[in-house]
Short mmCIF file of C-alpha atoms in Angstrom, two decimals:
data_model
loop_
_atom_site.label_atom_id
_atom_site.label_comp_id
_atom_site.label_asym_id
_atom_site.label_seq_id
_atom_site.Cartn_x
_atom_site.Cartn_y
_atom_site.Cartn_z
CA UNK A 1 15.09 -29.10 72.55
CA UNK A 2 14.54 -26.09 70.40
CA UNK A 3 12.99 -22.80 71.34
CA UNK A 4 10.41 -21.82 68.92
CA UNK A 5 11.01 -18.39 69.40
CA UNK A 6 14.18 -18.60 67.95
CA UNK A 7 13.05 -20.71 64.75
CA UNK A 8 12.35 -17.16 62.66
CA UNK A 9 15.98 -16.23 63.49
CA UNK A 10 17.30 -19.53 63.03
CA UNK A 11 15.38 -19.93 59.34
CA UNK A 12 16.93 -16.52 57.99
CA UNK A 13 20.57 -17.55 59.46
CA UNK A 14 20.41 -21.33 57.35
CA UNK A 15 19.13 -19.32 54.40
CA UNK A 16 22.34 -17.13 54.36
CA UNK A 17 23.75 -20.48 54.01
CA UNK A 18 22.15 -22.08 51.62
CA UNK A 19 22.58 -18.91 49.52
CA UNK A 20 26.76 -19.36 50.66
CA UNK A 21 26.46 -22.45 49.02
CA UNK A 22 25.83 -20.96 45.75
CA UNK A 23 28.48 -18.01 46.50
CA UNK A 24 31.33 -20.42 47.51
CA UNK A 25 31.35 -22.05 44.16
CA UNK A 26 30.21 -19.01 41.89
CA UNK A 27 33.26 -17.99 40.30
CA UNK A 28 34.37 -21.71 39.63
CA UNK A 29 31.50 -22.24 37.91
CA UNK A 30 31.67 -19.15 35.75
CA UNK A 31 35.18 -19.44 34.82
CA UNK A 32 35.19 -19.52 31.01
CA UNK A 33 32.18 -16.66 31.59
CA UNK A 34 34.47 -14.64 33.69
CA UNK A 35 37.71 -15.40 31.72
CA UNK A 36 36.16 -13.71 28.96
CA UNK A 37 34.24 -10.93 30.54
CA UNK A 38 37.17 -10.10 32.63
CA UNK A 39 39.60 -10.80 29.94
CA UNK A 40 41.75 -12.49 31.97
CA UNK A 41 42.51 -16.20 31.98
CA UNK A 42 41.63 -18.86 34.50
CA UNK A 43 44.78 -18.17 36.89
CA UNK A 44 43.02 -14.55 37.15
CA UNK A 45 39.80 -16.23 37.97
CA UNK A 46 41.52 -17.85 40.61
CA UNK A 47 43.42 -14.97 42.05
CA UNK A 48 40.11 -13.50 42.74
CA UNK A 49 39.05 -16.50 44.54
CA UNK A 50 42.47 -16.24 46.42
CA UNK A 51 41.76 -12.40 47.31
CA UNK A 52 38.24 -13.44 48.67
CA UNK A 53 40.48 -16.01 51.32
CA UNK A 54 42.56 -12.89 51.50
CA UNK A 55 39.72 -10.87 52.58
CA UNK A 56 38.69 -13.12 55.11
CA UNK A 57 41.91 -14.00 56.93
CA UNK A 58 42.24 -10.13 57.73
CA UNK A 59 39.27 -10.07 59.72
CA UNK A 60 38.27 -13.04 60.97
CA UNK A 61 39.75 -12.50 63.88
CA UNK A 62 38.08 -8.76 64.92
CA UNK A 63 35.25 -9.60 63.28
CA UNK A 64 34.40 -12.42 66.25
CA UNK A 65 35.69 -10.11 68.90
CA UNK A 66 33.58 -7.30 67.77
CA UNK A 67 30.32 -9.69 67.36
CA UNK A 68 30.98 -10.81 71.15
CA UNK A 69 30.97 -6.90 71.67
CA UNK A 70 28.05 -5.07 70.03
CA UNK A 71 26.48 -8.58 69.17
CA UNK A 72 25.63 -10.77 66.44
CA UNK A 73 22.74 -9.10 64.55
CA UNK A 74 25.31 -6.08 62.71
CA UNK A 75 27.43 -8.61 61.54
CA UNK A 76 25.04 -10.94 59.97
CA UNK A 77 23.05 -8.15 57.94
CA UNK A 78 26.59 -6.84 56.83
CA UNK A 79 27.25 -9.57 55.41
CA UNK A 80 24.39 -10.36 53.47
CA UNK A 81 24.34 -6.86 52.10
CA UNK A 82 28.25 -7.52 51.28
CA UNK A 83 27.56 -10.67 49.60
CA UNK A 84 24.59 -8.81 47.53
CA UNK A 85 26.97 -5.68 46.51
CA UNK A 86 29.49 -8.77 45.30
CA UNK A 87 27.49 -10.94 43.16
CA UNK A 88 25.49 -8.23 41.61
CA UNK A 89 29.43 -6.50 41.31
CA UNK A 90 31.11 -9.34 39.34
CA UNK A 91 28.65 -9.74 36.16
CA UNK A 92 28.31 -6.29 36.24
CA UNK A 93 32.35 -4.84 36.72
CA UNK A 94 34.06 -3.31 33.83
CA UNK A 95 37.38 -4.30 34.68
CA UNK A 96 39.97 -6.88 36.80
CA UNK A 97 40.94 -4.99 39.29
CA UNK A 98 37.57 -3.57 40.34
CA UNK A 99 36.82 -7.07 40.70
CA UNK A 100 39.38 -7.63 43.03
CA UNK A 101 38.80 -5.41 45.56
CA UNK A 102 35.08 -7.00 45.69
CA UNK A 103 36.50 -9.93 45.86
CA UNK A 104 38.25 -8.94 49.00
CA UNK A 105 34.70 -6.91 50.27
CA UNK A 106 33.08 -10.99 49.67
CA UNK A 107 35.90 -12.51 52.06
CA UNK A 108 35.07 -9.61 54.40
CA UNK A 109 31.33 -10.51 54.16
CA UNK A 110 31.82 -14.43 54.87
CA UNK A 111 34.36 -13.33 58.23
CA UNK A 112 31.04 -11.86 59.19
CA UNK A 113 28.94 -14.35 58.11
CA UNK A 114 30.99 -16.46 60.36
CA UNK A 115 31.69 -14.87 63.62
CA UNK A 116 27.53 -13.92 63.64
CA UNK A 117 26.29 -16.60 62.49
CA UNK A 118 27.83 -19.85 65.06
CA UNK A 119 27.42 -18.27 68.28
CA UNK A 120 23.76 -16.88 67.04
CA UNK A 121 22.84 -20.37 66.28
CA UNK A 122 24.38 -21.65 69.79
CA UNK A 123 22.53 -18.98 71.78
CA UNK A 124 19.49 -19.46 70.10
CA UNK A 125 19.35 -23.31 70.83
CA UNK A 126 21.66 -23.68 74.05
CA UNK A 127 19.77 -27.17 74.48
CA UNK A 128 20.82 -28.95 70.66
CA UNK A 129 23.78 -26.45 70.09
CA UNK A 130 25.05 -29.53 67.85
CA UNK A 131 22.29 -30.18 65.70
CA UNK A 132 21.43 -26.50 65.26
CA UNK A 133 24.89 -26.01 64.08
CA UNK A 134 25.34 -29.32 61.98
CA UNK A 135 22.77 -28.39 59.56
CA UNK A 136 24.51 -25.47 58.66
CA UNK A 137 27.15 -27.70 56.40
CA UNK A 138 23.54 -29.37 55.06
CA UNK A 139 22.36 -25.98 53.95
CA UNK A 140 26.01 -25.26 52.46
CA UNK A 141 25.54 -28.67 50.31
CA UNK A 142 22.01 -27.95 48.81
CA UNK A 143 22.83 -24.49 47.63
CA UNK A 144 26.17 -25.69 46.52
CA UNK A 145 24.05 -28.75 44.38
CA UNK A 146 21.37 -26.46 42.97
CA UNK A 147 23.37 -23.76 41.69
CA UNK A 148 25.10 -25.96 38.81
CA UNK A 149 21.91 -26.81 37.30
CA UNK A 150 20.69 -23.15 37.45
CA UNK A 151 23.40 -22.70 35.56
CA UNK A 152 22.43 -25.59 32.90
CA UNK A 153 19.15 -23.99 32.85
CA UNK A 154 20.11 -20.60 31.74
CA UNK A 155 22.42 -21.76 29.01
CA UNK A 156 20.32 -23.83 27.70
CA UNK A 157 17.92 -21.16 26.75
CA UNK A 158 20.25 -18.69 26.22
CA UNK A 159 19.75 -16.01 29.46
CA UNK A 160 22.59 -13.99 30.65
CA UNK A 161 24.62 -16.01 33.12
CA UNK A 162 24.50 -12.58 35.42
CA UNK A 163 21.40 -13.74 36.23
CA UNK A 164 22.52 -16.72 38.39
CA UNK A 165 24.49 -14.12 40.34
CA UNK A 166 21.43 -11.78 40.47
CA UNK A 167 19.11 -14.05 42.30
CA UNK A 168 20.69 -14.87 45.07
CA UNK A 169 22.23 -11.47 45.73
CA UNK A 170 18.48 -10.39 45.76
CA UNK A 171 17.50 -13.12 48.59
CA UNK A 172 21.07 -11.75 50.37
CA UNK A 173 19.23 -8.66 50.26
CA UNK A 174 16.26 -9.01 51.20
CA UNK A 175 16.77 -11.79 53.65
CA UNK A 176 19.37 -9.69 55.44
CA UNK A 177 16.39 -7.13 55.96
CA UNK A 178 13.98 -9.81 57.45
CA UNK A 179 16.90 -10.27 59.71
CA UNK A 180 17.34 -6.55 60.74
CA UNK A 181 13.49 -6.96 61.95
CA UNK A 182 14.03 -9.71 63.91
CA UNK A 183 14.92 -10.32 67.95
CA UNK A 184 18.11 -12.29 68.36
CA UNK A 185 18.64 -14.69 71.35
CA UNK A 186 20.25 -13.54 74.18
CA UNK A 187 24.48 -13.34 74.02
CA UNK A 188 24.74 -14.18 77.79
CA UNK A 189 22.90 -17.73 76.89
CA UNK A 190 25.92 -21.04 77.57
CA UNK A 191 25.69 -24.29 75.95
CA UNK A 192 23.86 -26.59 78.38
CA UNK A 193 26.29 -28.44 79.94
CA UNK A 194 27.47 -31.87 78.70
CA UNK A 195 27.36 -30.44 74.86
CA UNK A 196 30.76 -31.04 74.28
CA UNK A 197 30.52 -34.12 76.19
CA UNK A 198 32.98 -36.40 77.37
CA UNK A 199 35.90 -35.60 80.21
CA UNK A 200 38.72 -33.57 78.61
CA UNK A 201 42.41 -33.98 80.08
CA UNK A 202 42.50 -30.12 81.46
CA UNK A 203 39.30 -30.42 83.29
CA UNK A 204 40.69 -33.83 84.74
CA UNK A 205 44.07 -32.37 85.88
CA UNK A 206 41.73 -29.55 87.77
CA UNK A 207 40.24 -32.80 89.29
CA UNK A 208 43.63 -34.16 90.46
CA UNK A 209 42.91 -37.29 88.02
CA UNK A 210 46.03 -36.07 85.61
CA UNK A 211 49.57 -35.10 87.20
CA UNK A 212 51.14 -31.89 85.77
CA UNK A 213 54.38 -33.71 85.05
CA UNK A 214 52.17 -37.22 83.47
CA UNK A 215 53.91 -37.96 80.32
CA UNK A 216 50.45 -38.57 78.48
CA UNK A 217 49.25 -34.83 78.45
CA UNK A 218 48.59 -32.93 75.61
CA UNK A 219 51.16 -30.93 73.73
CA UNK A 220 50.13 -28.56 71.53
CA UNK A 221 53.80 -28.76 69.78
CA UNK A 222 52.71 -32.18 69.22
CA UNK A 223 49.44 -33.28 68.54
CA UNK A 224 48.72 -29.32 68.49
CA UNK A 225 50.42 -28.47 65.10
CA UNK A 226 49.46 -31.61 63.92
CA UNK A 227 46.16 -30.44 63.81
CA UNK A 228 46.58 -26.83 63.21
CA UNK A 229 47.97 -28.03 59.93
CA UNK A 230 45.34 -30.62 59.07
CA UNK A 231 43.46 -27.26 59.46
CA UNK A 232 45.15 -26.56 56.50
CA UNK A 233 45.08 -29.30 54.36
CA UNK A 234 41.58 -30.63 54.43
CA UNK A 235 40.09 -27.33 53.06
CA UNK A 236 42.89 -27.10 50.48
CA UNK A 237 41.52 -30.29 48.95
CA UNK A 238 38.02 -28.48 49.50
CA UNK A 239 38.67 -25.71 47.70
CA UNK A 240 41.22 -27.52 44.90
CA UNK A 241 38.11 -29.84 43.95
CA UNK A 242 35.42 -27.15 43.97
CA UNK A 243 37.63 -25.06 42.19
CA UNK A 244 39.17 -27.16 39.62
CA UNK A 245 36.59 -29.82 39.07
CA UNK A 246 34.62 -28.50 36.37
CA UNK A 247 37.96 -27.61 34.59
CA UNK A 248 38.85 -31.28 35.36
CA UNK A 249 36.04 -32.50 33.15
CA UNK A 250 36.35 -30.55 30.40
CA UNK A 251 39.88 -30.49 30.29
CA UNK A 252 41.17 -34.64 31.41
CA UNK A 253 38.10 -36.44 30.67
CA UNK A 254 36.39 -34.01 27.20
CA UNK A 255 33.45 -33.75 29.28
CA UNK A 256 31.26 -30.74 27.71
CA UNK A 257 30.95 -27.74 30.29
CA UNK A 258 27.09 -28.65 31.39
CA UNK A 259 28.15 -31.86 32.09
CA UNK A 260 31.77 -31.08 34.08
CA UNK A 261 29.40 -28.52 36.12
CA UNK A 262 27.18 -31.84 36.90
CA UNK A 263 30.57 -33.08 38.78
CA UNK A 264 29.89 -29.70 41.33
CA UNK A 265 26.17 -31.38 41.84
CA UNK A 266 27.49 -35.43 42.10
CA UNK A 267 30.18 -33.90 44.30
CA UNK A 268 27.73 -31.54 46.60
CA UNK A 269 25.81 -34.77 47.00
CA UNK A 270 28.12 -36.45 48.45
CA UNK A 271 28.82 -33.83 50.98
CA UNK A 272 25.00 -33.57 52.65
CA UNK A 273 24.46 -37.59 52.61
CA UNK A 274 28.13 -36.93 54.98
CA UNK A 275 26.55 -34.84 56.90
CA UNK A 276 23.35 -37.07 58.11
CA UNK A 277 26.03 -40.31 58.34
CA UNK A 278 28.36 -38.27 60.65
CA UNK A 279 25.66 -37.30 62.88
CA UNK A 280 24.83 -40.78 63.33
CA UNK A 281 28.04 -42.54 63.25
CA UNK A 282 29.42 -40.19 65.82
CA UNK A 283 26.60 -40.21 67.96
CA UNK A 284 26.73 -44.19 69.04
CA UNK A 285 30.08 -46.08 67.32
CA UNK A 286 33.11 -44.00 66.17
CA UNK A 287 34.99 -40.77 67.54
CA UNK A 288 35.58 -37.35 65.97
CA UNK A 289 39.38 -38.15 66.25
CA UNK A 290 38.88 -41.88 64.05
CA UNK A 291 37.11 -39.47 61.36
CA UNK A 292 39.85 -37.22 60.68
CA UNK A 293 41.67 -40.16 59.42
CA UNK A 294 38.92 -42.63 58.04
CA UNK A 295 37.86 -39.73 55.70
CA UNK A 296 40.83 -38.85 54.27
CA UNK A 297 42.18 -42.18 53.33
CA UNK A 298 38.95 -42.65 51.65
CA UNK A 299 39.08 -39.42 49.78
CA UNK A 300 42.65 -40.14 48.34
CA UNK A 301 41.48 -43.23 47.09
CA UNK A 302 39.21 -41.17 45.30
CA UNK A 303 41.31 -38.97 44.02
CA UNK A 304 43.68 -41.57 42.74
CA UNK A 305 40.81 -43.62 40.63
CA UNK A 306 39.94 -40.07 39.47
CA UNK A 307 43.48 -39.42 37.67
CA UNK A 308 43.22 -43.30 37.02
CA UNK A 309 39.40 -44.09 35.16
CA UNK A 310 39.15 -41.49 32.17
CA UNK A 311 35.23 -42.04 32.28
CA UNK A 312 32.43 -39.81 32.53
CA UNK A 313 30.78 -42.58 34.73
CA UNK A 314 33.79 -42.76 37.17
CA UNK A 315 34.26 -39.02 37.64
CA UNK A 316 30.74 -38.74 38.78
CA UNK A 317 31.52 -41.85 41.07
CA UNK A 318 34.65 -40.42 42.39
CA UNK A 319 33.32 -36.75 42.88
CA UNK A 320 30.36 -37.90 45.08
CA UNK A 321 32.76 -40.02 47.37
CA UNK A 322 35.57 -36.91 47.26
CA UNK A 323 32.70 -34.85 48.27
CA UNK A 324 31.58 -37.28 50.76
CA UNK A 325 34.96 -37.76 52.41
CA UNK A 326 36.09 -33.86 52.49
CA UNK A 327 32.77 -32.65 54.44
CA UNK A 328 33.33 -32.34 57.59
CA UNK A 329 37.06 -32.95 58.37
CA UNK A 330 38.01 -29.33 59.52
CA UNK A 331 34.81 -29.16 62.33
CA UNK A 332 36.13 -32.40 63.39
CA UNK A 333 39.60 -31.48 63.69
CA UNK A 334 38.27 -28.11 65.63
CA UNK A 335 36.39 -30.90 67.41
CA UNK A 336 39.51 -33.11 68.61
CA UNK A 337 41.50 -29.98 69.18
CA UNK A 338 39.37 -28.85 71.88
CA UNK A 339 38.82 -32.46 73.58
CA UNK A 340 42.98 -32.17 73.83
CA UNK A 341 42.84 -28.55 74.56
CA UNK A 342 39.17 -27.82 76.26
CA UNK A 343 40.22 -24.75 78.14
CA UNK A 344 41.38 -22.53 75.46
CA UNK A 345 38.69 -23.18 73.15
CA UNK A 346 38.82 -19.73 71.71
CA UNK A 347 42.45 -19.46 70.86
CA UNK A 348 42.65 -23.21 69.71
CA UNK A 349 39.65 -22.02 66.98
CA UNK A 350 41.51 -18.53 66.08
CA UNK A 351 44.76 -21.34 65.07
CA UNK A 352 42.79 -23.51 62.92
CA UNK A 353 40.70 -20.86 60.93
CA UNK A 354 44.09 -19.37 61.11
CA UNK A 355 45.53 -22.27 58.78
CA UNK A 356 42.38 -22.71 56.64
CA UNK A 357 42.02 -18.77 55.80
CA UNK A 358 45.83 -19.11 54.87
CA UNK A 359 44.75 -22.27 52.56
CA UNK A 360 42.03 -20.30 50.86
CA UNK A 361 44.74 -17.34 50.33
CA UNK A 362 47.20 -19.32 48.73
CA UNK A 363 45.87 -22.33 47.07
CA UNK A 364 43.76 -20.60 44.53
CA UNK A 365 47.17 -19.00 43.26
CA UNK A 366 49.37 -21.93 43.80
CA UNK A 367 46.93 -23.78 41.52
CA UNK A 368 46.42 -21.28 38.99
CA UNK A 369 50.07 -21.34 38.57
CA UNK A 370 50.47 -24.59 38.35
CA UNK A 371 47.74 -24.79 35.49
CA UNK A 372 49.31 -21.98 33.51
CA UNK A 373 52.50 -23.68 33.13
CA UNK A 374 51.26 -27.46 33.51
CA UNK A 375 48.14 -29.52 33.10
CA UNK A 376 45.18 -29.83 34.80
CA UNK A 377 46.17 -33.10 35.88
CA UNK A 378 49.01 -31.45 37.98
CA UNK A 379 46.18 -29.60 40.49
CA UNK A 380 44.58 -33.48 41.36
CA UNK A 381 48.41 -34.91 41.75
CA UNK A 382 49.16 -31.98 44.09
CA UNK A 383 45.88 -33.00 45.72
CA UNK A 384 47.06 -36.41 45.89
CA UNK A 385 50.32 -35.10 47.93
CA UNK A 386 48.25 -32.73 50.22
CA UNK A 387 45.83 -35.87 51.16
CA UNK A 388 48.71 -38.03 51.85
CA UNK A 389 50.31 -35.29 54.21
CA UNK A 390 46.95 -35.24 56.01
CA UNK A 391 46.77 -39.04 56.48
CA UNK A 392 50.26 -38.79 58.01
CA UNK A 393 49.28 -36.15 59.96
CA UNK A 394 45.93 -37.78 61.13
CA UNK A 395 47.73 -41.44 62.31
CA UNK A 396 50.50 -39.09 64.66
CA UNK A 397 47.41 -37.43 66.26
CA UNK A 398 45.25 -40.93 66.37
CA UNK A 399 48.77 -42.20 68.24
CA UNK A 400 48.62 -39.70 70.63
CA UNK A 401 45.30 -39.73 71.01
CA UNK A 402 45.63 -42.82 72.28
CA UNK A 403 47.87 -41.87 75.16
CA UNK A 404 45.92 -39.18 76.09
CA UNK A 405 42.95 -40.73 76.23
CA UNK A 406 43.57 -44.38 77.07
CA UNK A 407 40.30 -45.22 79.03
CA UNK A 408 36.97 -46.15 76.81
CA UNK A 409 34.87 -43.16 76.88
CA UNK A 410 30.67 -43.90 76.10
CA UNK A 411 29.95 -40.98 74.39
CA UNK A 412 31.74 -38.83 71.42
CA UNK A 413 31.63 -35.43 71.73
CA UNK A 414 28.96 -33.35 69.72
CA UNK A 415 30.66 -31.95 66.78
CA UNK A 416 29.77 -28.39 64.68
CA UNK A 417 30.49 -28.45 61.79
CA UNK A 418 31.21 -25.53 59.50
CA UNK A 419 31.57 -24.78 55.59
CA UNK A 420 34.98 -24.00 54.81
#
């Protein structure tokens, strides 16, 4: 049940990400903009996308330990403001390099956005933690699907493209200030119990139900890595396909560049009908940890009729299901990490982000190298190879799963599911 004192807050907190939607997939869907205006070429483009990951990995981790400290409010209207001083930046900077080092200010700005914006949301509905936090990815997908055809709009009557960076750094801005006037929920508010449902192993050996020496515990140099790296692969196909799919269009298929930024909407479709399915699929028939694999046998099917159908009609067919089978795979691996690791929540979340900041560092570059001395085709094969690794990596954990947890449990846990 939610608080209605804490709707204001919670309104301003989903329209930072609905706005992140848009700034997630801005300079993707600017490239040949930028590539001139920056005169640089598209592996630039993606260096700055890589410095933005770069930005973020840096201080993700002191960001969260300094929101738990002076609380969540400073961090949140930081990062709007960040975000703001970034997109009004990039139209507006007269060379590369300055643009880099907003690029690393925006990667900053979304550690913020981050470490504020979760535990504000939990606080603020201890009750329906879960669904406060699940629309969050919604948010991310409607702002992700509008932006495209803002885009359209402007070039086809011939405004500045600066302008679809303006207007939402202006909301940033002024939203961050309705947020400085508002009263944030109390930081010494828990989760009501049973939120994470289910009984995990640790809190069972406590119990005396588990022995300390039972072959069937978790091991984090097991099933652990497993899924610190599937913390790194699904948001490498993320950010491959909202990166690269535009260029995919144009480039494979001789799509023109309004329609290849139509994929971004198909694609961004996809992702919020995920969102509503997962909260109902998980809720009565199928577990976080069936997901993890389910998804991402379904996305590299997806992929592979992608590279296969050189159609218009099956590019917009194969980005919604891509973008339905990517959205939420890393909250559900953060999910099944903490069912096998419940009692160090906090580090087992500093690992995974870990992995995915690392993936948003060093894809961007990896693929922009690729491209500048292959085809565009090469990005979607090496997306091929990274889904495959995942699948692999998704049965071993299923397996062990499986041991862990041999009895039937009724309930899945709630999952919270984030953007990245």
């Amino acid at each position: 049940m939610m608080k209605r004192s804490s709707i204001p807050v919670a309104t301003g907190l989903y329209v930072n990400y609905l706005l992140f939607g848009m700034f997630n997939i801005m300079l993707a869907s600017h490239m040949s903009f930028l590539t001139e205006h920056l005169h640089t070429d598209q592996a630039g483009i993606s260096l700055l996308v890589s410095a933005m990951g770069f930005g973020r990995l840096f201080t993700l981790y002191i960001s969260g330990v300094f929101s738990d400290r002076y609380g969540r409010k400073p961090f949140i209207v930081a990062a709007g403001l960040l975000m703001a001083v970034f997109l009004v930046g990039i139209p507006l900077s007269p060379t590369f390099e300055m643009a880099m080092v907003l690029a690393v200010l925006a990667g900053v700005a979304n550690s913020f956005l981050d470490s504020g914006t979760y535990p504000a949301l939990i606080e603020a509905f201890p009750q329906s933690s879960g669904s406060a936090t699940v629309l969050v990815r919604g948010f991310i997908s409607i702002g992700a699907a509008f932006l495209p055809l803002m885009i359209i709009f402007f070039m086809n009557h011939d405004i500045f493209y600066g302008f679809s960076f303006f207007i939402p750094a202006l909301i940033f801005a002024l939203n961050a200030i309705y947020l400085f006037r508002m009263k944030f929920p109390d930081m010494r508010v828990q989760p009501a119990k049973g939120q994470s449902g289910g009984t995990s192993v640790s809190s069972a050996k406590q119990t005396g139900n588990l022995k300390a020496d039972d072959p069937s515990k978790p091991r984090f140099w097991q099933e652990g890595v497993c899924l610190i790296l599937l913390g790194f692969t699904g948001p490498t196909l993320l950010y491959i396909v909202q990166l690269w799919l535009p260029t995919f269009g144009q480039q494979f298929i001789g799509m023109t560049e309004s329609e290849s930024l139509r994929l971004l909407v198909y694609y961004n479709m996809g992702s919020l009908v995920s969102v509503f399915v997962l909260v109902i699929v998980l809720r009565k028939w199928v577990k976080p940890v069936h997901i993890i694999l389910i998804y991402p046998c379904i996305s590299l099917l997806a992929f592979g009729a992608l590279l296969l159908f050189k159609s218009g009609t099956a590019a917009i067919i194969c980005a919604s299901v891509i973008g339905f089978s990517i959205s939420g795979v890393l909250q559900l691996t953060l999910t099944v990490m903490s069912e096998f690791f419940s009692q160090r929540k906090g580090q087992i979340t500093g690992f995974i982000y870990t992995a995915t900041s690392l993936s948003y560092t060093l894809i961007p570059v990896f693929t922009g190298f690729l491209l500048k001395h292959s085809q565009i085709s090469s990005v979607f094969m090496l997306a091929i190879i990274v889904n495959a690794l995942g699948i692999s990596l998704a049965v071993f954990v299923n397996f062990r799963y499986s041991a862990v947890f041999p009895a039937k449990r009724e309930l899945s846990p709630q999952i919270v599911l984030d953007t990245k």
